[in-house]
Short mmCIF file of C-alpha atoms in Angstrom, two decimals:
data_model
loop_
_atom_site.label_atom_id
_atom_site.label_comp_id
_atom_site.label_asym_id
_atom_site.label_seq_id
_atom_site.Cartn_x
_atom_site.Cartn_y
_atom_site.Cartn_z
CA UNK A 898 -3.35 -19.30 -0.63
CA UNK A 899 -0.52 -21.39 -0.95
CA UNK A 900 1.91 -19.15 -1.48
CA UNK A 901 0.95 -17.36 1.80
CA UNK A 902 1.23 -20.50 3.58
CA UNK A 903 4.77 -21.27 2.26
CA UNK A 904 5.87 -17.53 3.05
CA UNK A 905 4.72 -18.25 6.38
CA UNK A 906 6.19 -20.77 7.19
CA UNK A 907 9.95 -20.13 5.76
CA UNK A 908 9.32 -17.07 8.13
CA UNK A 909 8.38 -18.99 10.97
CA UNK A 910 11.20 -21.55 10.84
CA UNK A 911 13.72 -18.86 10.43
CA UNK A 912 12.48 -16.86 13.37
CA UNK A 913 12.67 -20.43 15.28
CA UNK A 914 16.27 -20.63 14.61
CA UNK A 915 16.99 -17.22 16.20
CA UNK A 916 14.69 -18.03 19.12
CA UNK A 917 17.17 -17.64 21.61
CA UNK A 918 19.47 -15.20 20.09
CA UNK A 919 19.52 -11.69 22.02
CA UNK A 920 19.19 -8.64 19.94
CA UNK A 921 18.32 -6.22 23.03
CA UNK A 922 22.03 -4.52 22.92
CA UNK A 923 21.83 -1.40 20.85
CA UNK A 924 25.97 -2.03 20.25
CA UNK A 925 25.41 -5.25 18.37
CA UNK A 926 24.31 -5.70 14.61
CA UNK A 927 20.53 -6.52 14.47
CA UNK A 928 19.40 -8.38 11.27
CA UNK A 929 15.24 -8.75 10.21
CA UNK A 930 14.82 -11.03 6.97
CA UNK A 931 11.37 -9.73 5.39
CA UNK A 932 9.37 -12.29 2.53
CA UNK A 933 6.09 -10.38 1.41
CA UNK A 934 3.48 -11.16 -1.56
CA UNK A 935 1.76 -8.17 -3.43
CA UNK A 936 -0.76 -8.55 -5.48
CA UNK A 937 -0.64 -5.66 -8.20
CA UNK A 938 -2.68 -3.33 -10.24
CA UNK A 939 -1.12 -1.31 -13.01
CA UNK A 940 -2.14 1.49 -15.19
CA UNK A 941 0.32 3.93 -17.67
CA UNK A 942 1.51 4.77 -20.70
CA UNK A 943 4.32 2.48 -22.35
CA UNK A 944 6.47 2.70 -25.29
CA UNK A 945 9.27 0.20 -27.15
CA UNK A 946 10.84 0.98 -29.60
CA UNK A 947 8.44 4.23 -30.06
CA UNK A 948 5.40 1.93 -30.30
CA UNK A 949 2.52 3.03 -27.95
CA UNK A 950 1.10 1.07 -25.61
CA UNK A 951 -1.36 1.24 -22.11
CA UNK A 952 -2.19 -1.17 -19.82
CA UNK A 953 -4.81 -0.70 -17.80
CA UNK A 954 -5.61 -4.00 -14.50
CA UNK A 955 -7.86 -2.34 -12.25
CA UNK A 956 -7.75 -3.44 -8.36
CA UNK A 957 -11.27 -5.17 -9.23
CA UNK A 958 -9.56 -6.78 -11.72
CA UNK A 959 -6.97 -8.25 -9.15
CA UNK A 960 -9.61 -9.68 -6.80
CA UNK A 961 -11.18 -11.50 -9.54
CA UNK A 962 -7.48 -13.09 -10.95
CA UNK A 963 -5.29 -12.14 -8.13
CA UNK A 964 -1.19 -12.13 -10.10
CA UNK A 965 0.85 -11.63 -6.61
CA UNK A 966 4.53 -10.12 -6.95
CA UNK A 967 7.18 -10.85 -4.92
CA UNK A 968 8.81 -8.75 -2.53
CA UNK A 969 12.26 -9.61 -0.33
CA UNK A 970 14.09 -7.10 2.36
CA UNK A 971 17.05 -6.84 4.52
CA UNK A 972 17.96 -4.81 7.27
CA UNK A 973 20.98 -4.39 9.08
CA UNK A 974 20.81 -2.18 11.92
CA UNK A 975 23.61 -0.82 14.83
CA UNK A 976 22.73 2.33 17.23
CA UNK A 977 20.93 4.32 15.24
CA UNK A 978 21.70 3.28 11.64
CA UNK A 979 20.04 0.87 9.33
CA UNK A 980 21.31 -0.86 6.00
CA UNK A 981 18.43 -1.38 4.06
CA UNK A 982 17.92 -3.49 1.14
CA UNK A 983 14.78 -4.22 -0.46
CA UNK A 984 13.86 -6.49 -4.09
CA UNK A 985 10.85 -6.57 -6.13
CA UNK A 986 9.76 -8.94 -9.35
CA UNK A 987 6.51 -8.66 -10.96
CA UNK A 988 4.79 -9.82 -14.39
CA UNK A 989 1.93 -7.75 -15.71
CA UNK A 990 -0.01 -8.68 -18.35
CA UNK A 991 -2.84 -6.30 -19.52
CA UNK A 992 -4.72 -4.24 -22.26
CA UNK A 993 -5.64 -0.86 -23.13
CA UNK A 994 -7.84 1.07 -25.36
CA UNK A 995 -6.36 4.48 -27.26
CA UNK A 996 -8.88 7.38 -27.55
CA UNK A 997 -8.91 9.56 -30.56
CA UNK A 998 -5.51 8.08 -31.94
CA UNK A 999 -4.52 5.79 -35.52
CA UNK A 1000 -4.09 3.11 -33.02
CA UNK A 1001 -7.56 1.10 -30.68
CA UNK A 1002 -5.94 -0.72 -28.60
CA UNK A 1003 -2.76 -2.88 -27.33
CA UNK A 1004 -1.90 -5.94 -25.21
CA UNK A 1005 1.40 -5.46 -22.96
CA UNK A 1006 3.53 -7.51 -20.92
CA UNK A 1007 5.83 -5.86 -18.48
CA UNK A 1008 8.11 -7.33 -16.10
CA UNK A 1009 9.87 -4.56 -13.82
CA UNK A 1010 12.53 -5.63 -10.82
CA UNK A 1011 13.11 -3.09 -9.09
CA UNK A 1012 15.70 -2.93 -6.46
CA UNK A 1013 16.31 -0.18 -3.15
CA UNK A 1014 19.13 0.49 -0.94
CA UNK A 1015 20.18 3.18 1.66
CA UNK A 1016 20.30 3.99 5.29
CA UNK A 1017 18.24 4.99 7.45
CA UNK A 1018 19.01 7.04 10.53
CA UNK A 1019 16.86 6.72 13.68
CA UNK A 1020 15.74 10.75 14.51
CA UNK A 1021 12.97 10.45 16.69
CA UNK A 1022 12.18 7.45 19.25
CA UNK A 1023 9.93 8.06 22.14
CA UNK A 1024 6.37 7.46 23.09
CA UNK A 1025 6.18 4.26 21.24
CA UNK A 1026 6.82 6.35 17.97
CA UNK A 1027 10.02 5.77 15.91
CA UNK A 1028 10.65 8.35 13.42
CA UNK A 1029 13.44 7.23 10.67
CA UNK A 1030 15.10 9.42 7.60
CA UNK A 1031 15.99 7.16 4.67
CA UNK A 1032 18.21 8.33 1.80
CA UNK A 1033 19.54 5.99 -0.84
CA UNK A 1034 18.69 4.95 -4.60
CA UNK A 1035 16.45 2.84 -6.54
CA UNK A 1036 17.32 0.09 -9.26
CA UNK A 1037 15.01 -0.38 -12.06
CA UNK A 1038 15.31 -2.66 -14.62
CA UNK A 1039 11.68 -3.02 -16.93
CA UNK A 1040 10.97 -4.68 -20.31
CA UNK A 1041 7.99 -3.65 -22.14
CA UNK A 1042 6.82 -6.58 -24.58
CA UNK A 1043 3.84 -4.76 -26.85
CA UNK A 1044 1.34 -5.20 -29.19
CA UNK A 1045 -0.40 -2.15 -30.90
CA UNK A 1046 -3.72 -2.79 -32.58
CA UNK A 1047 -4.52 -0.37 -35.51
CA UNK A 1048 -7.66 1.03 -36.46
CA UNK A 1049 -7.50 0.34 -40.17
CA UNK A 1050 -6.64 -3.49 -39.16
CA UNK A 1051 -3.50 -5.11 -38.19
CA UNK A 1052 -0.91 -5.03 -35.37
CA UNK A 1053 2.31 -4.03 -34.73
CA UNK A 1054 4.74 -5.95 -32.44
CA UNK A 1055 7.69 -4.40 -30.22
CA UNK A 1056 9.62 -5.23 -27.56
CA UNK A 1057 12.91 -3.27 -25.39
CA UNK A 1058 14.45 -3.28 -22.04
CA UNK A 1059 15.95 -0.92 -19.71
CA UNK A 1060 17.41 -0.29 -16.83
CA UNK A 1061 18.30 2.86 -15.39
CA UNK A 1062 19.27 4.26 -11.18
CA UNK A 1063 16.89 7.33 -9.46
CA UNK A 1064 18.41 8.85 -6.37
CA UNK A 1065 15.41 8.73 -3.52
CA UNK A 1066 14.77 10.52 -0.11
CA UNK A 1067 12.24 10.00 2.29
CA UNK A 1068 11.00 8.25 5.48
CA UNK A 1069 9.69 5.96 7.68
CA UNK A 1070 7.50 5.50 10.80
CA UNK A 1071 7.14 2.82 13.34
CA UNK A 1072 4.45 3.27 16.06
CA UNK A 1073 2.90 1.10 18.69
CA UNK A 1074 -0.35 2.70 20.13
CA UNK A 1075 -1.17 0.30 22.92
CA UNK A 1076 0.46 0.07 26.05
CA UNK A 1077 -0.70 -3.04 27.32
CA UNK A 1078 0.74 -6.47 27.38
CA UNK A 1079 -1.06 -8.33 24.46
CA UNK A 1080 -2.61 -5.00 22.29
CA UNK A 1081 1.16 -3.78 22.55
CA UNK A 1082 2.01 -5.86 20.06
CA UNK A 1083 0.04 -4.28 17.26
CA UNK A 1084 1.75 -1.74 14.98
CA UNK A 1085 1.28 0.96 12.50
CA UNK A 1086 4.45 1.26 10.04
CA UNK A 1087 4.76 3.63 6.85
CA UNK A 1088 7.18 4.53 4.15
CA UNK A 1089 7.84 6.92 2.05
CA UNK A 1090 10.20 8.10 -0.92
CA UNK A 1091 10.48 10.44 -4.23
CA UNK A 1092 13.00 10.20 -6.48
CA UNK A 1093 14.08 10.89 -10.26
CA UNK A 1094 13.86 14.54 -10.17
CA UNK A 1095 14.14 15.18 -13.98
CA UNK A 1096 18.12 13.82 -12.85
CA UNK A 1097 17.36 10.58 -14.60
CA UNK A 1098 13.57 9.49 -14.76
CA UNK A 1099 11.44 12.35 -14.22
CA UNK A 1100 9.93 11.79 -10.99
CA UNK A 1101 9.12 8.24 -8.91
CA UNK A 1102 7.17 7.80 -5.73
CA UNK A 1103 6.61 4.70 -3.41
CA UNK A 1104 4.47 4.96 0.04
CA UNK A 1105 3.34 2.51 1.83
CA UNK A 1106 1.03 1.96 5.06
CA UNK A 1107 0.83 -1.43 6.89
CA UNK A 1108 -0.69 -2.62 10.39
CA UNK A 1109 0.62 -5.98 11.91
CA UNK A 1110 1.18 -7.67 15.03
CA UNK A 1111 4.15 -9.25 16.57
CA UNK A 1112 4.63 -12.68 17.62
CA UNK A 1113 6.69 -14.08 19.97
CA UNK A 1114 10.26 -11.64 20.22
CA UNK A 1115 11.25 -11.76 16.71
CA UNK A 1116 8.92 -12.67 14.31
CA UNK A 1117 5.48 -10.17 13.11
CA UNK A 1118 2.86 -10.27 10.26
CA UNK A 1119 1.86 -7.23 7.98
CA UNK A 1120 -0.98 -6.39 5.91
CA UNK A 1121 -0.93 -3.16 4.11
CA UNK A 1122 -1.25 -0.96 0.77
CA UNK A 1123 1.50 -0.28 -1.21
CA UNK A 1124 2.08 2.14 -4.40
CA UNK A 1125 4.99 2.63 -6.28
CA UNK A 1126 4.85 5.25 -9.17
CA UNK A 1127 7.77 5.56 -11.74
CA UNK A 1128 7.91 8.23 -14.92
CA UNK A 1129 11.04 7.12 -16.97
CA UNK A 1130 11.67 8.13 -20.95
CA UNK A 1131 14.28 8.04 -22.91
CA UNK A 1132 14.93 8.19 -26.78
CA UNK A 1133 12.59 5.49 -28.35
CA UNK A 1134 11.45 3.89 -24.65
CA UNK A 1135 8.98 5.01 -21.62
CA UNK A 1136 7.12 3.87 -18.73
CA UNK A 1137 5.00 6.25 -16.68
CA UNK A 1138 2.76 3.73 -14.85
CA UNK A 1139 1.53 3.30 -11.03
CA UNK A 1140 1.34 -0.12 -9.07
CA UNK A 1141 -0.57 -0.56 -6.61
CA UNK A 1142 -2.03 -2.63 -4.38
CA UNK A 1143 -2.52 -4.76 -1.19
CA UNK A 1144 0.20 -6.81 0.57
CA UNK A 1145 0.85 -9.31 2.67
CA UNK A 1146 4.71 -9.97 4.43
CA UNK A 1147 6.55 -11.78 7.34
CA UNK A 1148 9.43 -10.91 8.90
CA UNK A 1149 12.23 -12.47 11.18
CA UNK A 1150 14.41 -10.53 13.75
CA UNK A 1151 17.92 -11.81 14.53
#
């Protein structure tokens, strides 16, 4: 709770700040600042150093111990282009238990950043629905930190890093279903991307869907689901896990 409150209120001072500033001429650069908490699941397959691992947090898990990431994006947008940047941190910590293998079970600490950036080109915009294509590529950068129980006793004890680039496609949507003065300002939004293609990890995903409401000119509130899928190996290192989970973000307009 108190790291919603905090994210709130940066928000809400920056969007203060820019109170006054007017961002209604499509010739001019338009800026929104984004801060957003997400509070993650994880399941997949890991390896370091050709140790095995899984980690298994369940959303129920999450509720009961909620472990919120953090999330941070940019957007710089003229006519019908955008410049979008977007940064993620998390810190999973988790177990899993190995089914007919040598090994029971292992204890895993991951910490992934991953970091996206393209442009997005406005193709559709009538109605109240915006319709955006994004291309770009995605940063990631994860360390897997493992433990591997044995079933004839004992552990084994690995950790590796690595960072590597996918190439992703996709798109967005923006739509406003009500017309009138104060329901106008709620809002459906959705993302989505895949990337990899067996070019360097063998396939990623992210999606999103998020409803929020605007307040004031230049400042809204989001609550959503988000799921980000990546399937990377290479040599003596892997991770093919999905995180998911619900989310909660500001942003500023200036």
């Amino acid at each position: 709770m108190k790291q919603i409150c905090l994210l709130t209120i940066v928000v809400l001072l920056i969007s203060n700040v820019h109170a006054q500033h007017d961002d209604s001429s499509c010739n001019q650069w338009n800026f929104e600042l984004a801060l957003g908490i997400w509070n993650t699941a994880v399941r997949g397959d890991l390896t370091a150093n050709s140790l095995p691992g899984y980690i298994n947090v369940s959303l129920n898990d999450r509720f009961k111990n909620p472990d919120f990431s953090f999330i941070a994006g940019f957007e710089a947008r003229k006519n019908k282009l955008a410049l979008i940047t977007e940064f993620v941190s998390m810190n999973q910590t988790g177990e899993g238990t190995f089914i007919n293998s040598q090994y029971s079970h292992s204890r895993s600490v991951v910490r992934p950043v991953f970091v996206t950036a393209g442009l997005a080109f406005d193709c559709y915009n009538e109605g109240g629905l915006k319709l955006e294509l994004f291309g770009g590529a995605r940063l990631n950068y994860i360390r897997n930190e493992i433990e591997t129980y044995f079933v004839s006793g004992g552990s084994q004890k690995e950790k590796e890093d690595r960072g590597f680039i996918d190439p992703v496609t996709g798109g967005r949507f923006l739509y406003k279903p009500f017309k009138s003065k104060i329901l106008g300002k709620i809002f459906l939004k959705g993302y989505f991307d895949i990337g990899g293609f067996g070019l360097v990890s063998f396939l990623s995903s992210r999606s999103y869907l998020f409803t929020g409401i605007e307040f004031y000119k230049n400042f809204s509130l989001c609550l959503g689901y988000n799921y980000l899928d990546v399937n990377y190996g290479l040599d003596n290192f892997r991770y093919n896990a999905g995180i998911q989970g619900f989310e909660l973000n500001a942003a500023a307009r200036f």
